[in-house]
Coordinates of C-alpha atoms and ligand atoms in Angstrom, one line a residue:
M1 CA -46.0 72.0 36.4
E2 CA -43.3 74.8 36.2
S3 CA -42.9 78.3 34.0
A4 CA -40.5 79.4 32.3
S5 CA -37.5 81.7 33.2
V6 CA -36.0 83.4 30.3
I7 CA -32.8 80.8 28.4
R8 CA -29.4 81.9 29.2
E9 CA -27.0 82.5 26.6
S10 CA -24.5 79.5 27.8
E11 CA -27.2 77.4 27.6
Y12 CA -27.4 79.1 23.0
R13 CA -26.0 76.0 20.8
T14 CA -24.6 76.4 17.6
L15 CA -25.1 76.4 14.2
G16 CA -22.8 73.8 12.4
G17 CA -19.7 74.9 11.7
S18 CA -20.7 78.4 11.4
G19 CA -19.9 79.7 14.7
I20 CA -23.5 80.7 14.8
R21 CA -24.7 80.8 18.6
V22 CA -29.5 80.0 18.4
S23 CA -31.4 79.5 21.3
P24 CA -31.7 75.3 22.5
L25 CA -35.1 75.9 21.5
G26 CA -36.1 77.4 17.9
A27 CA -39.2 77.9 16.8
G28 CA -41.8 76.3 13.9
T29 CA -42.9 79.3 11.6
N30 CA -45.3 77.0 9.1
R31 CA -49.1 77.4 10.6
W32 CA -48.0 81.5 10.8
A33 CA -50.2 83.7 8.9
Q34 CA -52.6 80.6 8.6
G35 CA -56.4 82.0 9.1
S36 CA -56.7 84.8 10.8
N37 CA -53.8 84.1 13.6
D38 CA -51.7 87.2 13.2
E39 CA -52.7 89.3 16.6
A40 CA -52.1 86.1 18.5
V41 CA -48.7 85.3 15.8
F42 CA -47.4 89.1 17.8
E43 CA -47.8 87.4 21.1
T44 CA -46.6 83.8 20.7
F45 CA -43.5 86.1 19.1
R46 CA -42.9 88.6 21.6
S47 CA -43.0 85.6 24.6
L48 CA -40.0 83.9 22.9
V49 CA -37.8 86.5 22.2
D50 CA -38.7 87.9 25.7
A51 CA -37.4 84.3 27.6
G52 CA -35.1 84.7 25.2
V53 CA -35.3 82.4 22.1
N54 CA -33.9 84.1 18.7
F55 CA -34.1 80.9 16.3
F56 CA -37.3 80.9 14.4
D57 CA -38.0 78.7 11.5
T58 CA -39.9 79.3 8.9
A59 CA -39.9 78.7 4.0
E60 CA -41.0 80.5 1.3
I61 CA -43.9 77.5 1.1
Y62 CA -46.2 77.7 4.2
N63 CA -48.7 79.4 3.8
M64 CA -47.3 80.9 0.2
G65 CA -45.1 82.9 1.4
R66 CA -46.7 84.8 4.6
S67 CA -45.8 82.9 7.3
E68 CA -42.3 84.3 5.9
R69 CA -44.7 87.8 6.0
L70 CA -45.9 87.6 9.0
L71 CA -42.7 86.8 10.6
G72 CA -41.1 89.9 9.1
A73 CA -43.3 92.0 10.1
C74 CA -42.9 90.8 13.8
L75 CA -39.1 91.5 13.1
Q76 CA -40.7 95.3 12.6
Q77 CA -42.3 95.6 15.5
Y78 CA -40.5 94.1 17.3
Q79 CA -36.6 95.0 17.1
R80 CA -35.2 91.8 18.6
P81 CA -31.5 89.6 17.3
V82 CA -32.8 87.3 16.2
I83 CA -31.7 84.4 13.5
I84 CA -33.8 83.7 10.6
A85 CA -34.0 80.6 9.2
S86 CA -36.1 80.0 5.8
K87 CA -36.3 76.9 3.0
F88 CA -35.7 77.3 -0.3
M89 CA -38.2 74.9 -2.9
P90 CA -36.4 73.0 -5.9
S91 CA -39.9 72.0 -8.0
P92 CA -39.0 70.3 -10.8
W93 CA -39.3 73.4 -12.8
R94 CA -36.7 75.7 -10.9
L95 CA -33.1 74.2 -12.4
S96 CA -31.0 77.7 -12.7
S97 CA -29.0 79.8 -10.4
G98 CA -31.3 82.8 -11.7
Q99 CA -34.4 81.2 -10.2
F100 CA -32.8 80.0 -7.1
M101 CA -31.6 83.5 -6.4
N102 CA -35.1 84.7 -7.4
A103 CA -36.4 82.9 -4.4
L104 CA -34.1 84.4 -2.1
N105 CA -33.9 87.8 -2.8
A106 CA -38.7 87.0 -3.1
S107 CA -37.9 85.1 0.8
L108 CA -35.5 88.2 1.6
N109 CA -38.4 90.5 0.1
R110 CA -40.8 88.9 2.4
L111 CA -38.7 89.1 5.8
G112 CA -37.5 92.6 4.9
I113 CA -34.1 91.7 5.9
R114 CA -31.0 92.3 3.5
T115 CA -29.6 88.2 4.7
I116 CA -30.7 85.2 5.9
D117 CA -29.1 84.0 8.8
L118 CA -29.2 79.9 8.4
Y119 CA -31.2 79.1 4.1
F120 CA -31.9 75.4 3.4
I121 CA -32.6 73.0 0.7
H122 CA -36.4 72.1 1.7
F123 CA -35.7 68.8 -0.3
P124 CA -33.7 67.0 -1.8
Y125 CA -35.9 65.6 -4.7
T126 CA -35.3 67.8 -7.7
M127 CA -33.2 66.4 -11.2
L128 CA -30.7 69.3 -10.0
S129 CA -27.7 67.6 -8.2
V130 CA -26.7 68.1 -4.3
E131 CA -23.6 69.7 -5.3
T132 CA -25.1 72.1 -7.6
L133 CA -27.3 72.9 -5.8
M134 CA -24.7 73.6 -3.0
D135 CA -23.0 75.1 -5.6
F136 CA -25.9 77.6 -5.8
M137 CA -25.8 78.5 -2.0
A138 CA -21.8 79.3 -2.5
Q139 CA -22.8 81.6 -5.4
A140 CA -25.7 83.3 -2.3
V141 CA -23.2 83.2 0.8
K142 CA -20.7 85.1 -1.5
T143 CA -22.9 87.7 -2.4
G144 CA -24.1 88.5 1.3
K145 CA -27.4 87.1 1.3
V146 CA -26.9 84.3 2.8
R147 CA -25.2 83.7 6.1
S148 CA -25.2 80.3 6.6
V149 CA -25.6 76.8 4.7
G150 CA -28.2 74.2 5.4
V151 CA -30.3 70.9 3.9
S152 CA -33.5 69.7 5.3
N153 CA -34.7 66.1 4.6
F154 CA -31.3 64.6 2.9
N155 CA -30.5 61.3 4.4
A156 CA -27.7 60.8 6.5
E157 CA -25.0 60.2 2.1
Q158 CA -26.8 63.3 0.8
M159 CA -25.4 65.1 3.6
R160 CA -21.6 64.6 3.6
R161 CA -22.1 65.5 -0.8
A162 CA -23.6 68.7 0.1
A163 CA -20.5 69.1 3.2
T164 CA -17.7 67.9 1.1
Q165 CA -19.1 70.0 -1.8
L166 CA -19.4 72.7 0.3
A167 CA -16.0 73.0 1.9
R168 CA -14.9 73.4 -1.7
H169 CA -16.2 77.0 -1.5
G170 CA -14.7 77.0 1.9
I171 CA -18.1 76.7 3.2
P172 CA -19.3 74.6 6.2
L173 CA -23.0 72.9 6.6
A174 CA -24.2 74.5 9.3
A175 CA -27.4 71.7 9.4
N176 CA -30.1 69.3 8.6
E177 CA -33.6 69.6 9.6
V178 CA -34.6 66.2 9.7
R179 CA -38.2 64.8 11.5
Y180 CA -37.4 63.9 15.3
N181 CA -38.9 63.2 17.5
L182 CA -40.2 60.2 20.6
L183 CA -42.3 58.8 18.4
H184 CA -40.0 59.1 15.2
R185 CA -36.3 57.5 16.0
Q186 CA -35.2 57.8 12.7
P187 CA -32.2 60.1 12.4
E188 CA -30.8 57.4 15.8
T189 CA -30.7 54.8 13.6
D190 CA -30.5 56.2 9.6
G191 CA -27.3 57.1 10.1
V192 CA -28.4 61.2 10.5
L193 CA -27.3 61.1 13.7
E194 CA -24.3 60.2 13.5
A195 CA -23.8 62.5 10.5
C196 CA -24.4 65.3 12.3
R197 CA -22.1 64.0 15.0
E198 CA -19.1 64.0 12.3
L199 CA -19.4 66.6 10.4
N200 CA -20.7 68.8 13.2
V201 CA -24.1 69.5 11.8
A202 CA -26.6 71.0 13.7
L203 CA -30.3 68.5 13.6
V204 CA -33.1 71.1 13.8
A205 CA -35.6 68.4 14.9
Y206 CA -38.9 69.5 13.5
R207 CA -42.0 67.9 14.5
P208 CA -40.9 67.4 16.8
L209 CA -43.7 67.3 19.0
E210 CA -45.6 65.4 16.4
G211 CA -47.4 67.9 15.6
G212 CA -49.3 67.1 18.5
R213 CA -50.0 64.2 19.1
L214 CA -47.7 63.1 22.3
M215 CA -49.5 65.2 24.2
R216 CA -53.2 64.5 22.6
D217 CA -54.6 62.2 26.0
I218 CA -54.7 58.5 24.8
T219 CA -57.8 56.2 25.3
P220 CA -56.6 52.9 25.0
T221 CA -59.6 51.0 22.4
A222 CA -62.2 48.0 23.8
S223 CA -59.7 46.4 20.8
S224 CA -56.3 47.3 22.3
G225 CA -54.7 44.1 22.7
S226 CA -56.4 41.6 20.3
S227 CA -54.2 41.5 16.8
S228 CA -56.7 41.8 14.2
M229 CA -55.8 45.7 14.2
G230 CA -52.1 44.6 13.0
G231 CA -50.3 47.2 12.8
Q232 CA -52.1 50.5 14.0
E233 CA -53.4 49.1 16.9
E234 CA -49.3 48.3 17.7
T235 CA -48.7 52.6 17.0
G236 CA -51.4 52.8 19.8
S237 CA -49.7 49.8 22.7
K238 CA -46.4 51.9 21.6
E239 CA -47.2 55.5 22.0
E240 CA -49.5 54.0 25.1
V241 CA -46.5 53.1 26.7
L242 CA -44.9 56.0 25.5
Q243 CA -47.0 58.5 27.3
K244 CA -47.2 56.7 30.3
A245 CA -43.7 57.2 31.0
L246 CA -43.1 60.6 30.7
K247 CA -47.3 60.9 32.3
V248 CA -45.0 59.5 35.1
I249 CA -42.0 62.0 34.9
A250 CA -43.7 64.7 34.1
Q251 CA -45.6 64.2 37.2
Q252 CA -42.5 63.4 39.5
R253 CA -40.5 66.3 37.8
R254 CA -43.8 69.2 38.0
K255 CA -43.1 69.6 34.4
S256 CA -45.4 69.0 31.7
L257 CA -45.8 66.3 29.0
S258 CA -43.9 68.2 26.1
Q259 CA -41.6 69.8 28.5
V260 CA -40.7 66.4 29.3
A261 CA -40.5 65.7 25.4
L262 CA -38.5 67.9 24.2
N263 CA -36.1 68.0 27.0
W264 CA -35.2 64.6 26.7
L265 CA -34.1 65.8 23.0
L266 CA -32.4 69.1 24.2
R267 CA -30.5 65.6 25.8
R268 CA -30.0 62.7 23.6
D269 CA -27.3 64.2 22.2
E270 CA -25.7 68.9 21.4
H271 CA -26.2 68.4 18.2
V272 CA -30.1 68.7 18.4
I273 CA -32.0 71.4 18.2
P274 CA -36.0 71.4 18.5
I275 CA -38.3 73.5 16.4
P276 CA -41.6 73.1 17.9
G277 CA -44.6 75.2 16.6
T278 CA -46.7 77.4 18.5
T279 CA -49.3 80.1 17.1
D280 CA -50.4 80.1 21.6
A281 CA -48.1 82.1 23.2
R282 CA -48.9 79.5 26.1
H283 CA -47.5 76.9 24.9
A284 CA -44.6 78.5 23.9
L285 CA -43.5 79.4 27.6
E286 CA -44.8 76.2 28.9
N287 CA -41.8 74.7 25.9
I288 CA -39.8 77.0 26.7
G289 CA -40.0 75.5 30.3
S290 CA -37.7 71.4 28.7
L291 CA -34.6 73.7 29.4
G292 CA -32.7 74.6 32.1
W293 CA -33.3 71.4 33.9
E294 CA -31.9 67.7 33.2
L295 CA -33.7 64.0 33.1
S296 CA -31.5 61.3 34.9
D297 CA -30.0 59.7 34.1
D298 CA -32.2 56.9 34.8
E299 CA -35.7 58.5 33.9
F300 CA -33.9 59.5 30.8
A301 CA -33.3 55.4 29.6
A302 CA -37.1 55.3 31.3
I303 CA -38.2 57.3 28.5
D304 CA -35.5 55.0 25.3
R305 CA -36.7 51.9 26.1
A306 CA -40.4 53.3 26.5
S307 CA -40.0 55.3 23.3
S308 CA -37.9 52.0 21.6
P309 CA -39.0 50.8 18.4
Ligands
NAP1 N1 -38.5 71.6 6.8 C1 -39.1 70.1 6.7 O1 -39.6 69.7 6.2 C2 -40.5 70.8 8.0 C3 -41.4 70.0 7.7 C4 -42.8 70.3 9.0 C5 -42.4 70.9 10.0 N2 -41.2 71.9 9.8 C6 -40.7 72.8 10.7 O2 -40.9 72.2 11.6 C7 -41.6 73.3 13.0 C8 -42.9 72.8 13.6 O3 -43.4 71.1 13.9 P1 -45.2 71.4 13.9 O4 -45.4 72.6 13.2 O5 -45.1 70.6 12.4 O6 -44.9 69.9 14.6 P2 -44.7 70.4 16.4 O7 -44.0 71.4 16.9 O8 -44.6 68.5 16.7 O9 -46.4 70.6 16.5 C9 -47.4 71.7 16.6 C10 -48.5 71.5 16.7 O10 -48.3 71.4 18.7 C11 -49.3 72.3 20.0 N3 -48.0 72.7 20.5 C12 -47.0 73.2 20.3 N4 -46.4 73.6 21.7 C13 -47.4 72.9 22.5 C14 -47.9 73.0 23.8 N5 -46.7 73.0 25.0 N6 -49.2 72.3 24.2 C15 -50.3 71.6 23.4 N7 -49.5 71.7 22.3 C16 -48.7 72.8 21.9 C17 -49.6 72.8 18.2 O11 -50.3 73.7 18.5 P3 -50.8 75.4 18.9 O12 -50.7 76.6 18.1 O13 -52.1 75.3 19.3 O14 -49.4 75.7 20.3 C18 -49.6 72.7 16.3 O15 -50.5 71.6 16.7 C19 -42.5 73.7 12.2 O16 -43.9 75.0 12.6 C20 -42.0 74.4 10.9 O17 -41.1 75.6 11.4 C21 -40.2 71.4 8.9

């Protein structure tokens, strides 16, 4: 397997109409500060920024604020200019702009920064309308505490409403963060990827490795091929077919499964920015090795076929 080199700035992608440039691969932090992994996280952070990753995704709810706090400690220790994304959780009892601003201020405090580069609404499930949430966001942008606005887990219609309301304030919708990987290609069929293209919104792909499942060795079960297991068995066989295709290409290219899987997502559309989560510096460097090369048309098509629902 080839090792990672430093990411070229020409490879960076843009967070929609915000103009903010980020490395084509970001870093997810939802397992940062879990248990006692702080030292491993510091090492992971350093490896990532040294290799040119400048985009870090956290949320107030990740480990009850500890992910933000640890990311803030990394920023403090290494003093590197990076783009920070965090998220507001619209819990049922959080209905006022005051509560929104309190949550934002608390995130800023934990991160130890004055401005969050990209602030997401974490989920659309709330009594508040999309329009009201975007008005809160616009207010936050006006105070200078938020640089660009994103939504997460929004469907295409909710995205469009968010973009329309933000436009009334002269603010572009920068990103929609949704689950997207070779085992979960819904954004391609539910209209989200299409809306991202049309509105020029980044599709920040979370769980791009399906939580590590894409790289787990799959041993076919004795019951493979029988019809008694129904849907469960179908999922297993689909994964086997996909992993086989990934393995063939990985071997030919001298890449790892994660590198091939991430390269496929990156090639799928220029709006896609995967954010693999890791607490291991070796995995971080391995994932960066998905950059600087491109699957051929035939390789891309073979993976497409193997992973198609
Ligand atoms: N907006 C949302 O609602 C939402 C929801 C879920 C996640 N997210 C964000 O998306 C990020 C990524 O999602 P995720 O972390 O759940 O899933 P993921 O990135 O698909 O997978 C992470 C898992 O894969 C392992 N891994 C990573 N690189 C590897 C490699 N090269 N080889 C072997 N294993 C590897 C990690 O373990 P190691 O730590 O050992 O590397 C971890 O167990 C999160 O961190 C979070 O920031 C957002």
